[in-house]
Every structure is written in C-alpha cells, then in structure tokens.
mmCIF file with all atom_site columns, C-alpha atoms in Angstrom:
data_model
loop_
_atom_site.group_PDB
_atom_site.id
_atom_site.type_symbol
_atom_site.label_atom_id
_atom_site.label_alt_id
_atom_site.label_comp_id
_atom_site.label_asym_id
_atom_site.label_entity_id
_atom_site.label_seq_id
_atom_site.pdbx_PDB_ins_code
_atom_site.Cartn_x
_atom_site.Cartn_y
_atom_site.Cartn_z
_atom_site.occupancy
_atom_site.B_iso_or_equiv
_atom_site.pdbx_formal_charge
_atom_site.auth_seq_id
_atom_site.auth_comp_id
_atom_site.auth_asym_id
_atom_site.auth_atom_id
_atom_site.pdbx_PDB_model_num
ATOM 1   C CA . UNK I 1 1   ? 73.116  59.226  93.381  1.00 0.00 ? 283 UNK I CA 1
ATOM 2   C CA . UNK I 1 2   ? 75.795  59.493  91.012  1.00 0.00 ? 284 UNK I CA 1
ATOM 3   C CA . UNK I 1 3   ? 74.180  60.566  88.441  1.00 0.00 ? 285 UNK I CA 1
ATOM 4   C CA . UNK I 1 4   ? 72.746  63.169  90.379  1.00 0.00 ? 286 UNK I CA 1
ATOM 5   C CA . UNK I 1 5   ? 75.948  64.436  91.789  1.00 0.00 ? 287 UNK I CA 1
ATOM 6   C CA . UNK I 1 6   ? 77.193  64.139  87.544  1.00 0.00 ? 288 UNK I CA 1
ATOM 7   C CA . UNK I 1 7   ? 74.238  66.434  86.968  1.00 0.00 ? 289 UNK I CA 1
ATOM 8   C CA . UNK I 1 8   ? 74.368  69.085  90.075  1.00 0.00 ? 290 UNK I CA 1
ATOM 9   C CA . UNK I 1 9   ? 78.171  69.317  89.527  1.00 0.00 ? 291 UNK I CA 1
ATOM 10  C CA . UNK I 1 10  ? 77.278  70.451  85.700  1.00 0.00 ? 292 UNK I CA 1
ATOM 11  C CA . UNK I 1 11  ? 74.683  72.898  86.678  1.00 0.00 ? 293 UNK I CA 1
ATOM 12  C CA . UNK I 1 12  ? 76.774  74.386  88.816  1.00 0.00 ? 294 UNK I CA 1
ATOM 13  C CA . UNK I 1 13  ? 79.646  74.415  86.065  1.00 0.00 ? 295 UNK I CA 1
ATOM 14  C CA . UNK I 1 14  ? 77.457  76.130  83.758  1.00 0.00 ? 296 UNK I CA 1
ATOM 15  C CA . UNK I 1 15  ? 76.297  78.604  86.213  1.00 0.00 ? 297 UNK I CA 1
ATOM 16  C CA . UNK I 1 16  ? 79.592  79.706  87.340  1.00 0.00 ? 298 UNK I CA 1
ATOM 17  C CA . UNK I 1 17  ? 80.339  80.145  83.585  1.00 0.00 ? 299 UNK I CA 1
ATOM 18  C CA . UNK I 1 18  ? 77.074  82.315  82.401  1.00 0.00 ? 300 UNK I CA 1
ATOM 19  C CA . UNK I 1 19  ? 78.532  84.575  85.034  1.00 0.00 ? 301 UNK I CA 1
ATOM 20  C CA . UNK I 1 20  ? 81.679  84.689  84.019  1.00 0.00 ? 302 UNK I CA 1
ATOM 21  C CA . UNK I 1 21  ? 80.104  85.280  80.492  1.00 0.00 ? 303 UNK I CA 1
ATOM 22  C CA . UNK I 1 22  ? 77.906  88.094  82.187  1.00 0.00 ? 304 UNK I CA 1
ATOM 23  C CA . UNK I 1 23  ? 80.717  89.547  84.095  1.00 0.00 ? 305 UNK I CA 1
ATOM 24  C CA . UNK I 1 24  ? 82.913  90.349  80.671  1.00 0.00 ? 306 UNK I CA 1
ATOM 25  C CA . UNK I 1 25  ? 80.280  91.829  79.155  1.00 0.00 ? 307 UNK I CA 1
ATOM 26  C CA . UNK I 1 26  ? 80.216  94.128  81.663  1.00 0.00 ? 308 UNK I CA 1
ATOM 27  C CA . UNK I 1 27  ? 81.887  98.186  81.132  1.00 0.00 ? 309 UNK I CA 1
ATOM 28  C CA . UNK I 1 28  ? 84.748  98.230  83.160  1.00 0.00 ? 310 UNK I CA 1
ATOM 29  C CA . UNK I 1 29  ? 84.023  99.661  86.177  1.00 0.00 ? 311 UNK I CA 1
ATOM 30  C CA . UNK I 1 30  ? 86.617  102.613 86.790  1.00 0.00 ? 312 UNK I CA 1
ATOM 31  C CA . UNK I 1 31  ? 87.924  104.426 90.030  1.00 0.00 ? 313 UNK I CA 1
ATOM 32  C CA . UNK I 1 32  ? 90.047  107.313 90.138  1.00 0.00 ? 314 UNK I CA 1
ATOM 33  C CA . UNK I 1 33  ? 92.330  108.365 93.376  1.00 0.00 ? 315 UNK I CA 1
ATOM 34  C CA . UNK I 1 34  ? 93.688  111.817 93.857  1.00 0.00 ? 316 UNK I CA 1
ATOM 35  C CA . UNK I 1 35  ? 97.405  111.764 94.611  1.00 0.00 ? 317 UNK I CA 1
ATOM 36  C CA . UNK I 1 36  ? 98.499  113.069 98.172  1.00 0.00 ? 318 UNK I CA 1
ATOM 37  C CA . UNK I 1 37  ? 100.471 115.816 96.089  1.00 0.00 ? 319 UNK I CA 1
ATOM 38  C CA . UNK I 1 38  ? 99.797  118.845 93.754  1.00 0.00 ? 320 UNK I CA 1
ATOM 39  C CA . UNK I 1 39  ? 102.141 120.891 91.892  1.00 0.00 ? 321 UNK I CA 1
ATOM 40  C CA . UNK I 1 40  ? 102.351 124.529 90.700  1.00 0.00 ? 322 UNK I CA 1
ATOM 41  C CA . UNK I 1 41  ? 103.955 127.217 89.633  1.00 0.00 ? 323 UNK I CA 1
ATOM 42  C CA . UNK I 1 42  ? 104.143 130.296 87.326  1.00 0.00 ? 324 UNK I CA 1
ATOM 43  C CA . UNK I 1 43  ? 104.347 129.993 83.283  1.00 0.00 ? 325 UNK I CA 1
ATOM 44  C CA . UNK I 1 44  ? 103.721 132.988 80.849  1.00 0.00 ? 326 UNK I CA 1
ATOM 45  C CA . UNK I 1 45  ? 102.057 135.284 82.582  1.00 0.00 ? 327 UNK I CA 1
ATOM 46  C CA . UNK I 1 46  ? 99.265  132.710 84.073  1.00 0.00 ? 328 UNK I CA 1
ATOM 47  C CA . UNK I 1 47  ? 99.670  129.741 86.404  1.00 0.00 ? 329 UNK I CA 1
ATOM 48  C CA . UNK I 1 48  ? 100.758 125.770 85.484  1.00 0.00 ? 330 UNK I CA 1
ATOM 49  C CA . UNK I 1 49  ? 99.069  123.157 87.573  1.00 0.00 ? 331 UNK I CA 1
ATOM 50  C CA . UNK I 1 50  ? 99.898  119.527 87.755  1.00 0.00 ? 332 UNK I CA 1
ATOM 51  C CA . UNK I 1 51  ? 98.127  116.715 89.291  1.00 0.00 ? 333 UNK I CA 1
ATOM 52  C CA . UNK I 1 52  ? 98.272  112.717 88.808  1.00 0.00 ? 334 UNK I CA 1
ATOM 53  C CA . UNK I 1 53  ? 95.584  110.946 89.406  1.00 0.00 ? 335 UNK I CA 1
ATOM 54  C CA . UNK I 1 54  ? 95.516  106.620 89.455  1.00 0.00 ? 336 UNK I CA 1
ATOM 55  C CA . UNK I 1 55  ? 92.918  106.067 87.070  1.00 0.00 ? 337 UNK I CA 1
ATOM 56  C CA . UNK I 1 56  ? 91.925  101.663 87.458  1.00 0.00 ? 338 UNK I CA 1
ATOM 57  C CA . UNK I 1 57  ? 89.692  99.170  87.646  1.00 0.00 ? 339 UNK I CA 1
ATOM 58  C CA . UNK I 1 58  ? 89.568  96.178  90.290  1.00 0.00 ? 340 UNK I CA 1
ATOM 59  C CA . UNK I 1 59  ? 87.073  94.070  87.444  1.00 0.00 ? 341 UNK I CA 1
ATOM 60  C CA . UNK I 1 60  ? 87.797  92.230  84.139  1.00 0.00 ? 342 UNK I CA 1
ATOM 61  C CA . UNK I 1 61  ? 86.209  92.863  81.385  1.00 0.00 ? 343 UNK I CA 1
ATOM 62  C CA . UNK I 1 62  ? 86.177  92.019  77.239  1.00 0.00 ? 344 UNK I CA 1
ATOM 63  C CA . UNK I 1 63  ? 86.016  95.944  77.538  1.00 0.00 ? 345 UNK I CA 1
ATOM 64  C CA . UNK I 1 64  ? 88.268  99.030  77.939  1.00 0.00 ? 346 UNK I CA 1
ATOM 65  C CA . UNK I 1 65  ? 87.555  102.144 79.318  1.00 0.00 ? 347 UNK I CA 1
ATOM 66  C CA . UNK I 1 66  ? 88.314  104.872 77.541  1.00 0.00 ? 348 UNK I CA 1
ATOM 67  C CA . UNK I 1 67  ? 89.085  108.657 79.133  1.00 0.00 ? 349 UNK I CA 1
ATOM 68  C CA . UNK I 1 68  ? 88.739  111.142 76.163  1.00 0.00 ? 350 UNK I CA 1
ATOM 69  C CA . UNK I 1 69  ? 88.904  114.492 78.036  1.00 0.00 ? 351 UNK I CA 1
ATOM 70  C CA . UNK I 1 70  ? 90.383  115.838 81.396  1.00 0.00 ? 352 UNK I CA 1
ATOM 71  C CA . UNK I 1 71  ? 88.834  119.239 82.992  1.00 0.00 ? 353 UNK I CA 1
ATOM 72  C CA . UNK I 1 72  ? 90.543  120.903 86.097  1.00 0.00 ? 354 UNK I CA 1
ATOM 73  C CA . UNK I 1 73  ? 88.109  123.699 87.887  1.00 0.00 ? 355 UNK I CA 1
ATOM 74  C CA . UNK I 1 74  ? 89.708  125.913 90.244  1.00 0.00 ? 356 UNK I CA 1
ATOM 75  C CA . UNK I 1 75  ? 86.805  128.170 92.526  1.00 0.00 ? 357 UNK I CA 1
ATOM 76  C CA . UNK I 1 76  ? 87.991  131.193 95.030  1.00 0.00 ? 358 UNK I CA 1
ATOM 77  C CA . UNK I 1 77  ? 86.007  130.734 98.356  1.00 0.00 ? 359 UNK I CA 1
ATOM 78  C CA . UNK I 1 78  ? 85.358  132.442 101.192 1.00 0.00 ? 360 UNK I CA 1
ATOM 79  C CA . UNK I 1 79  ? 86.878  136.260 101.462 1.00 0.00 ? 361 UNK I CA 1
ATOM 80  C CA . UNK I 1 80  ? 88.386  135.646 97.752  1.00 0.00 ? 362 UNK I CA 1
ATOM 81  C CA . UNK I 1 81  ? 84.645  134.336 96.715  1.00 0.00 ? 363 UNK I CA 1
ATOM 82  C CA . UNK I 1 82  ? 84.565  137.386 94.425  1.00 0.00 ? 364 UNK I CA 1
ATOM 83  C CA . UNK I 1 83  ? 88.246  136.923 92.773  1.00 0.00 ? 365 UNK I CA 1
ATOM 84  C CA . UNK I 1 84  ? 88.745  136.016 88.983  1.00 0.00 ? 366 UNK I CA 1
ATOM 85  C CA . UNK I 1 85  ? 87.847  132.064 88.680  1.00 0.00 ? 367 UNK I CA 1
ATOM 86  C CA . UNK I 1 86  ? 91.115  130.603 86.366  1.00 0.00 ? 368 UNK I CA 1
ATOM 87  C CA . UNK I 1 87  ? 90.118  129.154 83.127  1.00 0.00 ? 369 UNK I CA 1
ATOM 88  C CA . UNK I 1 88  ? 92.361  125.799 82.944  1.00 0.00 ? 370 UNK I CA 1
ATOM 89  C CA . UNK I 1 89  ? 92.874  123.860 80.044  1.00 0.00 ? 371 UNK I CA 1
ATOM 90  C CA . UNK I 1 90  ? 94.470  120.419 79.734  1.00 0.00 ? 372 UNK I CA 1
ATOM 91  C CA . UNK I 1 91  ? 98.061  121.587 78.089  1.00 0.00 ? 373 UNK I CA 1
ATOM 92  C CA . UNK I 1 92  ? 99.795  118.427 78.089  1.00 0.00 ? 374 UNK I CA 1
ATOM 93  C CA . UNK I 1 93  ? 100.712 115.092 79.777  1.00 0.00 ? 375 UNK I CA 1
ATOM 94  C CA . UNK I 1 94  ? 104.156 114.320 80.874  1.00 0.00 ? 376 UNK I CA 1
ATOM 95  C CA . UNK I 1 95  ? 106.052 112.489 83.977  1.00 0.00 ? 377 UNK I CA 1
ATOM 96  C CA . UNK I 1 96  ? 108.527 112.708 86.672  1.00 0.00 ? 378 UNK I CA 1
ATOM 97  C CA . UNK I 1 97  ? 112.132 111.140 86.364  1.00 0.00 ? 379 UNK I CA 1
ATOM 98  C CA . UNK I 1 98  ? 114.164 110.746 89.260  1.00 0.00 ? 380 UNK I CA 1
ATOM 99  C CA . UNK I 1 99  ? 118.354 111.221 87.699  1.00 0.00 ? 381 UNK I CA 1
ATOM 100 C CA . UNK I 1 100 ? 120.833 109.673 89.940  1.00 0.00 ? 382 UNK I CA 1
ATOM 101 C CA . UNK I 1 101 ? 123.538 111.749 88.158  1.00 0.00 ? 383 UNK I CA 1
ATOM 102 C CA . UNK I 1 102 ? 122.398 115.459 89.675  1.00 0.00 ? 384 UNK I CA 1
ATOM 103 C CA . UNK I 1 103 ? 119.792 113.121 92.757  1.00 0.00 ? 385 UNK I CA 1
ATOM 104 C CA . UNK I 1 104 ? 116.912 115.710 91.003  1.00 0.00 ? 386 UNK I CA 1
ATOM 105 C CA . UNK I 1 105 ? 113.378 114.895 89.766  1.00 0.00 ? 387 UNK I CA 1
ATOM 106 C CA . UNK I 1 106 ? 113.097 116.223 86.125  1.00 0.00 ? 388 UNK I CA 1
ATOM 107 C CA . UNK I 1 107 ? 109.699 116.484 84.392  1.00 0.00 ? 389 UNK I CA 1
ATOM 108 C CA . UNK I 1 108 ? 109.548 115.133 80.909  1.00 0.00 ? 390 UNK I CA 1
ATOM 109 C CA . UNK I 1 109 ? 106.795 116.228 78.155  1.00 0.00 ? 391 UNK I CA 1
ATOM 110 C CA . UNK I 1 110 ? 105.258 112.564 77.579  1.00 0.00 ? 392 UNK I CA 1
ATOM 111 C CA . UNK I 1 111 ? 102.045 113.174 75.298  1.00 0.00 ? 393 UNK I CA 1
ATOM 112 C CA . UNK I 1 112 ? 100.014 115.895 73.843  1.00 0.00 ? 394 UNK I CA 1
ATOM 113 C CA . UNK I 1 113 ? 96.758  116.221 75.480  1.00 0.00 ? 395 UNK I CA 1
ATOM 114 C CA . UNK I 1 114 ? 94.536  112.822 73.941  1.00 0.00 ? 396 UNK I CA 1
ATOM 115 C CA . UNK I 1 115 ? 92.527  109.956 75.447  1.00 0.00 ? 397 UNK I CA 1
ATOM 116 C CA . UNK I 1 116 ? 93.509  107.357 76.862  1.00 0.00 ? 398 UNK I CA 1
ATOM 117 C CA . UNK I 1 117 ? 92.974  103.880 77.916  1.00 0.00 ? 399 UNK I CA 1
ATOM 118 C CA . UNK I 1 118 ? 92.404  101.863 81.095  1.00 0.00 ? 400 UNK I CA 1
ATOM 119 C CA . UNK I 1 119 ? 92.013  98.179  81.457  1.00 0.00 ? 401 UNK I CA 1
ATOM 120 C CA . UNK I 1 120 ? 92.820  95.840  84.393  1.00 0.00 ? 402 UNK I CA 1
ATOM 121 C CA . UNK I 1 121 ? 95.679  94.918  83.451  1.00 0.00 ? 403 UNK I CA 1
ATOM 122 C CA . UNK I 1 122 ? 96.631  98.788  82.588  1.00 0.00 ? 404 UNK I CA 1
ATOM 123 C CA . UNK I 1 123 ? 96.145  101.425 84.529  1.00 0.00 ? 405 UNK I CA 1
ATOM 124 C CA . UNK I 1 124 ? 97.284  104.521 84.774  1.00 0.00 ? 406 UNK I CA 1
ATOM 125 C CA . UNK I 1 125 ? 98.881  107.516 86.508  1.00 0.00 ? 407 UNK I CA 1
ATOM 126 C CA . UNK I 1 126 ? 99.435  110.404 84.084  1.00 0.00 ? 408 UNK I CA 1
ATOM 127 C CA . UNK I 1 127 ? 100.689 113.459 85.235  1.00 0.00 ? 409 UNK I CA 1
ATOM 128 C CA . UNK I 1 128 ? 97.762  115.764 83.838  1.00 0.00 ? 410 UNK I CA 1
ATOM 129 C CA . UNK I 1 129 ? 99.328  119.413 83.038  1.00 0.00 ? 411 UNK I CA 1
ATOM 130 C CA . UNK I 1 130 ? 96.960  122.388 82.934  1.00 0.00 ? 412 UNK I CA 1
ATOM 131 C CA . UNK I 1 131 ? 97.442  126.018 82.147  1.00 0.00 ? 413 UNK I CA 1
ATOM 132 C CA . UNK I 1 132 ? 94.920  129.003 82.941  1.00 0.00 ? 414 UNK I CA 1
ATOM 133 C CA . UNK I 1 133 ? 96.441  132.517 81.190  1.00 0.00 ? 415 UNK I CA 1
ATOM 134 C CA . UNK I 1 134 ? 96.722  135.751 82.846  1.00 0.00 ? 416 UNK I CA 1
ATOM 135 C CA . UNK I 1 135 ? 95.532  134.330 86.613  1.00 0.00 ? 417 UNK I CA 1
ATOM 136 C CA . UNK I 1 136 ? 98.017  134.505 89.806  1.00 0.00 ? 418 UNK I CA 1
ATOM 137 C CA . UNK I 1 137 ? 96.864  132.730 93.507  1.00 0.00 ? 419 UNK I CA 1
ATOM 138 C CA . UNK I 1 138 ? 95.460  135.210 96.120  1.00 0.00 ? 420 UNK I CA 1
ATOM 139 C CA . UNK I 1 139 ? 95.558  134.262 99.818  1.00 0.00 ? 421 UNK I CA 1
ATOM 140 C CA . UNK I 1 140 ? 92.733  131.928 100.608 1.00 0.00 ? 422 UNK I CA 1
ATOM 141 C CA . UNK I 1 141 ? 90.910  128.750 100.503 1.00 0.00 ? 423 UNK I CA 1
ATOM 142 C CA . UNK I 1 142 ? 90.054  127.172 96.836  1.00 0.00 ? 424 UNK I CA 1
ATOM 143 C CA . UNK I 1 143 ? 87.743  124.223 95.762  1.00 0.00 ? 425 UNK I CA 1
ATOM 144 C CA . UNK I 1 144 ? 88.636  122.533 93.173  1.00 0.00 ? 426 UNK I CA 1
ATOM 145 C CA . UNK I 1 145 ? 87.600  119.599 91.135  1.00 0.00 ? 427 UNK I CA 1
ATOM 146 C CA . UNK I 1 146 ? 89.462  117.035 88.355  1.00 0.00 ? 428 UNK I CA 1
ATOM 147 C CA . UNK I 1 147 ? 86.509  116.037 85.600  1.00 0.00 ? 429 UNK I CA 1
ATOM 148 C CA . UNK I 1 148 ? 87.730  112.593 83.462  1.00 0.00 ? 430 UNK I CA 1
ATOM 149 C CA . UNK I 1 149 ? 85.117  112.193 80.732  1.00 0.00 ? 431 UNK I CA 1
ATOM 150 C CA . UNK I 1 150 ? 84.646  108.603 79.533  1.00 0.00 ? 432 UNK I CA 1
ATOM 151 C CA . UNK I 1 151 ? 83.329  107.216 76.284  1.00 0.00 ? 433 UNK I CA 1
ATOM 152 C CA . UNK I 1 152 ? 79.942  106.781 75.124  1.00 0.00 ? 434 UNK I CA 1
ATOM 153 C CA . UNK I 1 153 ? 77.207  108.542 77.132  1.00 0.00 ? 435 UNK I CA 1
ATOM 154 C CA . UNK I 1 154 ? 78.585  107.378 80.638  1.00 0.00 ? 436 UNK I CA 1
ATOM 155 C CA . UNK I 1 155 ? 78.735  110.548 83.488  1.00 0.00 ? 437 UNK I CA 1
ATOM 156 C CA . UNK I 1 156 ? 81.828  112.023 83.655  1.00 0.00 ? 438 UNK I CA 1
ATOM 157 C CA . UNK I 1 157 ? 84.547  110.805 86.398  1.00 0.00 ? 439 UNK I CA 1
ATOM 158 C CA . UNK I 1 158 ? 85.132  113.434 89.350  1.00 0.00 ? 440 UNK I CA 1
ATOM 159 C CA . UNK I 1 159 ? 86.970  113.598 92.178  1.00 0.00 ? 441 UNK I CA 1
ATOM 160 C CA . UNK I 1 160 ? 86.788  117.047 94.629  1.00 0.00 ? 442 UNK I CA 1
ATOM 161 C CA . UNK I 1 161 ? 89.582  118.603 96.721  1.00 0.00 ? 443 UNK I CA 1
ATOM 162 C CA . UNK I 1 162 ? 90.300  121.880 98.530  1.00 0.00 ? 444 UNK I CA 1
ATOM 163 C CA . UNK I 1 163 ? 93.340  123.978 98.564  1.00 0.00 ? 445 UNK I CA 1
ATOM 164 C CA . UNK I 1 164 ? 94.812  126.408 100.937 1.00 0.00 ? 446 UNK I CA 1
ATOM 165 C CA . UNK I 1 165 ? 97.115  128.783 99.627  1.00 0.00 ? 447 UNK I CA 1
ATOM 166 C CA . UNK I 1 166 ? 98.969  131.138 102.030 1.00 0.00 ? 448 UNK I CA 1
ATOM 167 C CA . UNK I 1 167 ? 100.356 134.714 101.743 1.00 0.00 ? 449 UNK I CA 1
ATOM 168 C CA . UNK I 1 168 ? 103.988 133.119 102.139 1.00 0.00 ? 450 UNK I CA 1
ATOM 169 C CA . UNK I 1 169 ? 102.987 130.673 99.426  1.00 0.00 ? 451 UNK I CA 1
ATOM 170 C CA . UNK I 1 170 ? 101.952 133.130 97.258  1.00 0.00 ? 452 UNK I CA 1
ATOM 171 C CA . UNK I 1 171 ? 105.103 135.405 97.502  1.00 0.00 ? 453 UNK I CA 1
ATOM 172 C CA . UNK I 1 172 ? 107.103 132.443 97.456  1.00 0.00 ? 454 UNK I CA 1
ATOM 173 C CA . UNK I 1 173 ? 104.873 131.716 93.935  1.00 0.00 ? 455 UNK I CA 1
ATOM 174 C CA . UNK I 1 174 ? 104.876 134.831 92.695  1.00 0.00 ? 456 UNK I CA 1
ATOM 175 C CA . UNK I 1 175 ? 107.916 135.514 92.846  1.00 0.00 ? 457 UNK I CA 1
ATOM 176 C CA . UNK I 1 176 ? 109.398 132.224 91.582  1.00 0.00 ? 458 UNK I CA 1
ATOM 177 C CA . UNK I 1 177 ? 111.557 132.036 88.093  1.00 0.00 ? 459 UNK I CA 1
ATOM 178 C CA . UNK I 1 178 ? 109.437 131.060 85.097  1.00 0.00 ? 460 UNK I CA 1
ATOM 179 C CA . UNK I 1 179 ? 108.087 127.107 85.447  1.00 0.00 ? 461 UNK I CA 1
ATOM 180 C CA . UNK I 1 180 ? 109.687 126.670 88.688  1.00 0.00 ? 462 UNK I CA 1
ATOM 181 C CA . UNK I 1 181 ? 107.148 124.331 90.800  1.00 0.00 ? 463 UNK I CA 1
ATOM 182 C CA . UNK I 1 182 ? 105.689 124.132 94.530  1.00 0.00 ? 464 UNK I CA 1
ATOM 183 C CA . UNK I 1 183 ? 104.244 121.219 96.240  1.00 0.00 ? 465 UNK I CA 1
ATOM 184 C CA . UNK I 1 184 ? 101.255 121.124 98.164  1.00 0.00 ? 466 UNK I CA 1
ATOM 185 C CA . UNK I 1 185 ? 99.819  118.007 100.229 1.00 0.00 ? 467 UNK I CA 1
ATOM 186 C CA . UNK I 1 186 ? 96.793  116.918 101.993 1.00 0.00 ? 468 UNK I CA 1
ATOM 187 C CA . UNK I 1 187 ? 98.722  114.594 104.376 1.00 0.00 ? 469 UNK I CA 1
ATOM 188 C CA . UNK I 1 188 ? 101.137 116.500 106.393 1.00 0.00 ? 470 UNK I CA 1
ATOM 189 C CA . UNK I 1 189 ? 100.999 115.298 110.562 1.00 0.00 ? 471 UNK I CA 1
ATOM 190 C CA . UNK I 1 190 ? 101.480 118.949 111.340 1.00 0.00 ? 472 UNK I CA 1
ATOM 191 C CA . UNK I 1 191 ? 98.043  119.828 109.412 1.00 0.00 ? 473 UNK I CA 1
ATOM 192 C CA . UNK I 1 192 ? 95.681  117.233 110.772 1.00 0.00 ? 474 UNK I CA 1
ATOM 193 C CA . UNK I 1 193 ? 95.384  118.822 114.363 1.00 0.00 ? 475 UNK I CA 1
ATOM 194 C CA . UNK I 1 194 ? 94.560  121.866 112.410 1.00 0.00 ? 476 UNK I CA 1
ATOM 195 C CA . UNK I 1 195 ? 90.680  123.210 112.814 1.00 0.00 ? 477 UNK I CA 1
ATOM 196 C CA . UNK I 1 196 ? 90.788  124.410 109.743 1.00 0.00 ? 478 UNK I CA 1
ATOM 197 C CA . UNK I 1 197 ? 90.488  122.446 107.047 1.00 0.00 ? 479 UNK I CA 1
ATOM 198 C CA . UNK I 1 198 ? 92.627  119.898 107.789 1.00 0.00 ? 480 UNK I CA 1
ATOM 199 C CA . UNK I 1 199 ? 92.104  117.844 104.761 1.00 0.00 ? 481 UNK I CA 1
ATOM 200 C CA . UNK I 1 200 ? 93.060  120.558 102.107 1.00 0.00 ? 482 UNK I CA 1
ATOM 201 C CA . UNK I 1 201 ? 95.966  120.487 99.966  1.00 0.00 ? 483 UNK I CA 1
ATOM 202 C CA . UNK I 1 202 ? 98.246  122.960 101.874 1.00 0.00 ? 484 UNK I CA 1
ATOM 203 C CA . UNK I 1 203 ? 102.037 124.139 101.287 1.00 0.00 ? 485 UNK I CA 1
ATOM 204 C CA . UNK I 1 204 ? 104.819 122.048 102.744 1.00 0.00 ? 486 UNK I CA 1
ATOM 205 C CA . UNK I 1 205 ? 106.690 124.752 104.374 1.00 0.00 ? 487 UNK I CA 1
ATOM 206 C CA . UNK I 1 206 ? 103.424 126.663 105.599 1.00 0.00 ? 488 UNK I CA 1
#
C-alpha cells in the first residue's frame, strides 16, 4: 500500500506540473475594460478625445502581450447618420496628476504614440489621446469603438460604446478655449431611468 500511495502521490505531482508547464506556454490571455469616463474637447481646429482603458490579464504566462497599435472610430447615427465620420488618430499617451498645491487634475504628455506591454504582473491604464482635424460634435447619438491590435497574427482587441452628445454639450464644446476638456460618463443614477439609451456615455451636467 505504501508503495502505491509513493507512486499515486508522484503521478499526481507530475501531472499537476505538465500543466503548469502547459499553462506558461500559453499567450497571455488579455482583457480590456472601458473606463466609466471619456474626455474631450477642442484642439486646432478639430476635436481631442481621451479615453483609458485597463488593459490585463488574470493568467501567468512565460509570455507577454504586446499592444502595437490603438484605433478610436467615432460613427454619427441616427438623424446625424449622414454627418462627416471623424478620422482619429492615436496622437499621444499621457496621464492625469492630481496637485494638492492648486486641488486641480493636470494632464501630463507621458509617451509618444508606441506599443506597449502587458503581463500579469503589469498592467496597464494609459490614457490613449486621439485627434481627428477639421471635425466639431453635432447633436446626436454616436457609436464608437477602441481597436488594440496585438502582436503576431492574433484578432485585434475591441471594446464598443455609445455616446450622446447634446445641443448644450455642444455649445458648451464649441465654444470652449483651445484644449479645454469635458467629461462624459456611462454611470450617472440620473441616466439609468432614462429610455433612451441609458448605457451611453452622456455629459455630466446634461
């Protein structure tokens, strides 16, 4: 019997171990969470539009992930189906810094736009900075999309979202000082009883 119980306790020692083994050799399986706020705002003569996705993985691997482009899409729907469709490309990456000194939160350039890497023990939560030229929000319902492209031949990452932009937001944008930015959330109590498209990304003081 003891013998036996030597023997079954190594089997089972091994097998635990060739999964292990297996499990490292995976790709890192990668999810990616839309944040419950956007930001934008006018710069140039187009529109700036910030979002910061948490880009992780739950699994270890021997591997790292690695996210080589970002794509932002931006689609009028509805009565503003047949308005100009921005053009957004990935400008820069920076982040938010709260000061104590002035109780503001300044952004801060952090990186030109370039991959970067995910892991389990590092993920990330860059705040991805796009730019369309010569394009101003029109009253109306958007869908939009944020496109991470991995390495290798793997499918791109994306994660879909709607935005409702009112006529006050859009006078309020509009007529805004260069690079001055709004917020707009998808979790706001006063939203949710809302019929219409409760879920979207909507101004806070809508």
């Amino acid at each position: 019997m003891h013998k036996w119980a030597a023997t079954l306790a190594a089997l089972v020692a091994l097998a635990f171990s060739i999964y292990n083994f297996a499990e490292l050799q995976k790709k890192p399986r990668i999810d990616v969470s839309l944040p419950h706020l956007l930001r934008t705002g006018p710069v140039d003569n187009g529109t700036v539009f910030q979002i910061q996705p948490t880009v992780s993985t739950r699994f270890k691997t021997q591997d790292v992930e690695v996210i080589r482009d970002a794509r932002l899409q931006l689609t009028p729907v509805g009565p503003i189906s047949s308005q100009k469709k921005p053009i957004f490309y990935w400008h820069e990456t920076g982040t938010y810094v709260y000061d104590f000194d002035s109780d503001q939160v300044n952004y801060s350039w952090s990186s030109d736009p370039a991959p970067f890497i995910v892991s389990q023990d590092k993920p990330q939560q860059p705040t991805l900075v796009f730019w369309t030229d010569n394009w101003k929000f029109q009253p109306g319902q958007y869908e939009g999309s944020l496109q991470l492209s991995r390495s290798g031949e793997r499918s791109p990452l994306v994660r879909k979202f709607c935005l409702t932009v009112s006529r006050r937001a859009v006078d309020e944008i509009n007529g805004a000082d260069q690079r001055q930015i709004f917020f707009f959330r998808d979790d706001l109590p006063k939203f949710h009883s809302s019929n219409s498209s409760p879920d979207c990304y909507r101004r806070e003081t809508d």
